PDB file of C-alpha atoms in Angstrom:
ATOM      1  CA  UNK A   1     138.169 125.591  78.577  1.00  0.00           C
ATOM      2  CA  UNK A   2     141.253 123.462  79.297  1.00  0.00           C
ATOM      3  CA  UNK A   3     139.083 120.326  79.461  1.00  0.00           C
ATOM      4  CA  UNK A   4     138.320 120.708  75.757  1.00  0.00           C
ATOM      5  CA  UNK A   5     142.051 120.424  75.049  1.00  0.00           C
ATOM      6  CA  UNK A   6     142.736 117.519  77.411  1.00  0.00           C
ATOM      7  CA  UNK A   7     144.336 119.756  80.027  1.00  0.00           C
ATOM      8  CA  UNK A   8     143.652 120.776  83.618  1.00  0.00           C
ATOM      9  CA  UNK A   9     143.129 124.325  84.929  1.00  0.00           C
ATOM     10  CA  UNK A  10     146.238 126.462  85.102  1.00  0.00           C
ATOM     11  CA  UNK A  11     147.192 130.100  85.589  1.00  0.00           C
ATOM     12  CA  UNK A  12     146.322 129.930  89.277  1.00  0.00           C
ATOM     13  CA  UNK A  13     142.835 128.470  88.998  1.00  0.00           C
ATOM     14  CA  UNK A  14     143.537 126.037  91.839  1.00  0.00           C
ATOM     15  CA  UNK A  15     144.379 128.986  94.076  1.00  0.00           C
ATOM     16  CA  UNK A  16     141.505 131.242  93.057  1.00  0.00           C
ATOM     17  CA  UNK A  17     138.558 128.883  92.506  1.00  0.00           C
ATOM     18  CA  UNK A  18     138.302 127.695  96.142  1.00  0.00           C
ATOM     19  CA  UNK A  19     137.937 131.349  97.146  1.00  0.00           C
ATOM     20  CA  UNK A  20     135.107 131.891  94.661  1.00  0.00           C
ATOM     21  CA  UNK A  21     132.943 128.801  94.240  1.00  0.00           C
ATOM     22  CA  UNK A  22     132.098 125.569  96.057  1.00  0.00           C
ATOM     23  CA  UNK A  23     134.100 122.482  95.111  1.00  0.00           C
ATOM     24  CA  UNK A  24     131.236 120.887  93.143  1.00  0.00           C
ATOM     25  CA  UNK A  25     130.921 123.984  90.932  1.00  0.00           C
ATOM     26  CA  UNK A  26     134.689 124.128  90.376  1.00  0.00           C
ATOM     27  CA  UNK A  27     134.714 120.445  89.468  1.00  0.00           C
ATOM     28  CA  UNK A  28     131.831 120.776  87.027  1.00  0.00           C
ATOM     29  CA  UNK A  29     133.327 123.792  85.292  1.00  0.00           C
ATOM     30  CA  UNK A  30     136.856 122.382  85.085  1.00  0.00           C
ATOM     31  CA  UNK A  31     135.806 118.888  83.997  1.00  0.00           C
ATOM     32  CA  UNK A  32     133.325 120.014  81.351  1.00  0.00           C
ATOM     33  CA  UNK A  33     134.893 123.229  80.088  1.00  0.00           C
ATOM     34  CA  UNK A  34     131.347 124.576  79.858  1.00  0.00           C
ATOM     35  CA  UNK A  35     131.109 128.182  78.708  1.00  0.00           C
ATOM     36  CA  UNK A  36     128.615 130.407  80.521  1.00  0.00           C
ATOM     37  CA  UNK A  37     127.342 133.967  80.264  1.00  0.00           C
ATOM     38  CA  UNK A  38     127.737 136.955  82.550  1.00  0.00           C
ATOM     39  CA  UNK A  39     124.464 136.350  84.396  1.00  0.00           C
ATOM     40  CA  UNK A  40     125.589 132.869  85.414  1.00  0.00           C
ATOM     41  CA  UNK A  41     129.028 134.187  86.338  1.00  0.00           C
ATOM     42  CA  UNK A  42     127.298 136.679  88.638  1.00  0.00           C
ATOM     43  CA  UNK A  43     125.109 133.956  90.145  1.00  0.00           C
ATOM     44  CA  UNK A  44     128.180 131.768  90.753  1.00  0.00           C
ATOM     45  CA  UNK A  45     130.063 134.618  92.410  1.00  0.00           C
ATOM     46  CA  UNK A  46     132.751 134.807  89.726  1.00  0.00           C
ATOM     47  CA  UNK A  47     132.059 138.474  88.988  1.00  0.00           C
ATOM     48  CA  UNK A  48     131.039 141.312  91.292  1.00  0.00           C
ATOM     49  CA  UNK A  49     128.427 142.909  89.056  1.00  0.00           C
ATOM     50  CA  UNK A  50     127.272 143.223  85.463  1.00  0.00           C
ATOM     51  CA  UNK A  51     127.202 146.517  83.621  1.00  0.00           C
ATOM     52  CA  UNK A  52     126.209 147.754  80.187  1.00  0.00           C
ATOM     53  CA  UNK A  53     129.113 150.202  80.484  1.00  0.00           C
ATOM     54  CA  UNK A  54     131.871 148.341  82.339  1.00  0.00           C
ATOM     55  CA  UNK A  55     134.535 151.020  81.830  1.00  0.00           C
ATOM     56  CA  UNK A  56     132.236 153.762  83.133  1.00  0.00           C
ATOM     57  CA  UNK A  57     131.285 151.532  86.080  1.00  0.00           C
ATOM     58  CA  UNK A  58     134.971 150.888  86.848  1.00  0.00           C
ATOM     59  CA  UNK A  59     135.633 154.642  86.792  1.00  0.00           C
ATOM     60  CA  UNK A  60     132.640 155.263  89.082  1.00  0.00           C
ATOM     61  CA  UNK A  61     133.877 152.654  91.558  1.00  0.00           C
ATOM     62  CA  UNK A  62     137.440 154.009  91.477  1.00  0.00           C
ATOM     63  CA  UNK A  63     136.102 157.538  92.072  1.00  0.00           C
ATOM     64  CA  UNK A  64     134.077 156.303  95.052  1.00  0.00           C
ATOM     65  CA  UNK A  65     137.087 154.524  96.551  1.00  0.00           C
ATOM     66  CA  UNK A  66     139.180 157.674  95.997  1.00  0.00           C
ATOM     67  CA  UNK A  67     136.841 159.582  98.349  1.00  0.00           C
ATOM     68  CA  UNK A  68     137.940 157.337 101.215  1.00  0.00           C
ATOM     69  CA  UNK A  69     141.078 157.522 103.319  1.00  0.00           C
ATOM     70  CA  UNK A  70     144.018 156.324 101.245  1.00  0.00           C
ATOM     71  CA  UNK A  71     145.504 154.750 104.390  1.00  0.00           C
ATOM     72  CA  UNK A  72     142.403 152.745 105.278  1.00  0.00           C
ATOM     73  CA  UNK A  73     141.995 151.654 101.654  1.00  0.00           C
ATOM     74  CA  UNK A  74     145.567 150.335 101.617  1.00  0.00           C
ATOM     75  CA  UNK A  75     145.099 148.698 105.039  1.00  0.00           C
ATOM     76  CA  UNK A  76     141.849 147.033 103.956  1.00  0.00           C
ATOM     77  CA  UNK A  77     143.566 145.619 100.883  1.00  0.00           C
ATOM     78  CA  UNK A  78     146.430 144.362 103.008  1.00  0.00           C
ATOM     79  CA  UNK A  79     144.060 142.841 105.575  1.00  0.00           C
ATOM     80  CA  UNK A  80     141.889 141.033 103.057  1.00  0.00           C
ATOM     81  CA  UNK A  81     144.842 139.836 100.979  1.00  0.00           C
ATOM     82  CA  UNK A  82     146.439 138.331 104.087  1.00  0.00           C
ATOM     83  CA  UNK A  83     143.363 136.833 105.742  1.00  0.00           C
ATOM     84  CA  UNK A  84     140.620 136.160 103.228  1.00  0.00           C
ATOM     85  CA  UNK A  85     141.164 132.404 103.113  1.00  0.00           C
ATOM     86  CA  UNK A  86     142.694 132.163 106.575  1.00  0.00           C
ATOM     87  CA  UNK A  87     140.769 129.722 108.750  1.00  0.00           C
ATOM     88  CA  UNK A  88     142.146 130.759 112.144  1.00  0.00           C
ATOM     89  CA  UNK A  89     139.836 133.510 113.409  1.00  0.00           C
ATOM     90  CA  UNK A  90     142.256 134.383 116.209  1.00  0.00           C
ATOM     91  CA  UNK A  91     144.992 135.152 113.695  1.00  0.00           C
ATOM     92  CA  UNK A  92     142.594 137.181 111.548  1.00  0.00           C
ATOM     93  CA  UNK A  93     141.484 139.269 114.521  1.00  0.00           C
ATOM     94  CA  UNK A  94     145.081 139.768 115.646  1.00  0.00           C
ATOM     95  CA  UNK A  95     146.041 141.215 112.271  1.00  0.00           C
ATOM     96  CA  UNK A  96     142.862 143.293 112.079  1.00  0.00           C
ATOM     97  CA  UNK A  97     143.660 144.814 115.465  1.00  0.00           C
ATOM     98  CA  UNK A  98     147.285 145.527 114.548  1.00  0.00           C
ATOM     99  CA  UNK A  99     146.296 147.305 111.332  1.00  0.00           C
ATOM    100  CA  UNK A 100     143.479 149.216 113.046  1.00  0.00           C
ATOM    101  CA  UNK A 101     145.913 150.487 115.673  1.00  0.00           C
ATOM    102  CA  UNK A 102     148.174 151.817 112.940  1.00  0.00           C
ATOM    103  CA  UNK A 103     145.255 153.718 111.406  1.00  0.00           C
ATOM    104  CA  UNK A 104     143.625 155.174 114.503  1.00  0.00           C
ATOM    105  CA  UNK A 105     144.507 158.770 115.242  1.00  0.00           C
ATOM    106  CA  UNK A 106     146.299 159.308 111.951  1.00  0.00           C
ATOM    107  CA  UNK A 107     145.521 162.418 109.936  1.00  0.00           C
ATOM    108  CA  UNK A 108     143.550 160.561 107.263  1.00  0.00           C
ATOM    109  CA  UNK A 109     141.535 158.664 109.872  1.00  0.00           C
ATOM    110  CA  UNK A 110     140.648 161.931 111.616  1.00  0.00           C
ATOM    111  CA  UNK A 111     139.702 163.512 108.271  1.00  0.00           C
ATOM    112  CA  UNK A 112     137.415 160.540 107.579  1.00  0.00           C
ATOM    113  CA  UNK A 113     135.826 160.854 111.007  1.00  0.00           C
ATOM    114  CA  UNK A 114     135.180 164.560 110.464  1.00  0.00           C
ATOM    115  CA  UNK A 115     133.512 163.835 107.117  1.00  0.00           C
ATOM    116  CA  UNK A 116     131.548 160.971 108.663  1.00  0.00           C
ATOM    117  CA  UNK A 117     130.238 163.268 111.386  1.00  0.00           C
ATOM    118  CA  UNK A 118     128.940 165.616 108.707  1.00  0.00           C
ATOM    119  CA  UNK A 119     131.064 168.602 109.621  1.00  0.00           C
ATOM    120  CA  UNK A 120     130.831 171.484 107.149  1.00  0.00           C
ATOM    121  CA  UNK A 121     133.431 171.255 104.359  1.00  0.00           C
ATOM    122  CA  UNK A 122     135.309 174.285 105.723  1.00  0.00           C
ATOM    123  CA  UNK A 123     135.881 172.372 108.984  1.00  0.00           C
ATOM    124  CA  UNK A 124     136.692 169.063 107.327  1.00  0.00           C
ATOM    125  CA  UNK A 125     140.390 168.505 106.703  1.00  0.00           C
ATOM    126  CA  UNK A 126     141.400 167.059 103.378  1.00  0.00           C
ATOM    127  CA  UNK A 127     143.252 163.801 103.031  1.00  0.00           C
ATOM    128  CA  UNK A 128     147.006 163.777 102.940  1.00  0.00           C
ATOM    129  CA  UNK A 129     148.906 161.539 100.565  1.00  0.00           C
ATOM    130  CA  UNK A 130     148.997 157.951 101.705  1.00  0.00           C
ATOM    131  CA  UNK A 131     151.634 157.527 104.397  1.00  0.00           C
ATOM    132  CA  UNK A 132     154.839 155.846 103.165  1.00  0.00           C
ATOM    133  CA  UNK A 133     154.230 152.755 105.304  1.00  0.00           C
ATOM    134  CA  UNK A 134     151.129 152.052 103.180  1.00  0.00           C
ATOM    135  CA  UNK A 135     152.899 152.534  99.829  1.00  0.00           C
ATOM    136  CA  UNK A 136     153.515 149.865  97.202  1.00  0.00           C
ATOM    137  CA  UNK A 137     157.226 149.863  98.022  1.00  0.00           C
ATOM    138  CA  UNK A 138     156.374 148.834 101.568  1.00  0.00           C
ATOM    139  CA  UNK A 139     154.044 146.014 100.479  1.00  0.00           C
ATOM    140  CA  UNK A 140     156.711 143.298 100.264  1.00  0.00           C
ATOM    141  CA  UNK A 141     158.056 144.146 103.709  1.00  0.00           C
ATOM    142  CA  UNK A 142     154.521 144.408 105.121  1.00  0.00           C
ATOM    143  CA  UNK A 143     153.565 141.054 103.627  1.00  0.00           C
ATOM    144  CA  UNK A 144     156.566 139.418 105.283  1.00  0.00           C
ATOM    145  CA  UNK A 145     155.681 141.075 108.598  1.00  0.00           C
ATOM    146  CA  UNK A 146     152.028 140.012 108.297  1.00  0.00           C
ATOM    147  CA  UNK A 147     152.951 136.437 107.502  1.00  0.00           C
ATOM    148  CA  UNK A 148     155.330 136.375 110.479  1.00  0.00           C
ATOM    149  CA  UNK A 149     152.584 137.847 112.668  1.00  0.00           C
ATOM    150  CA  UNK A 150     150.094 135.243 111.466  1.00  0.00           C
ATOM    151  CA  UNK A 151     152.594 132.466 112.165  1.00  0.00           C
ATOM    152  CA  UNK A 152     152.883 133.457 115.838  1.00  0.00           C
TER     153      UNK A 152
END
């Protein structure tokens, strides 16, 4: 839309677009300001899915995620935030291994394994609250540690 006003993309578009679409698509959209519908946004990879009831779909997805280990959910978010556009596979794998080691053998990982093995509910432990080292308060410190780890 900025092109229609004689401006360039802002609000982080130069950070996000390379993660979502090829350069030629980003150039076309930013130079023309062309408006497109949801189906094209899906085809371009700008949205995950289309839904006639987006709020209900968001609730369904959140409920599904809530059935998973809160620790592994937080670790997955941390891993993908830190490495998604990283080009050095060695650094990606190093971080993946470090996070996996923190998860393995924890209560929530064992509860997930028990559920995954199909144990009866009475033998399947419930999840505990997310460990403090996966909490939002720890995110800034974890991000600094991850960046330092990736810089090694």
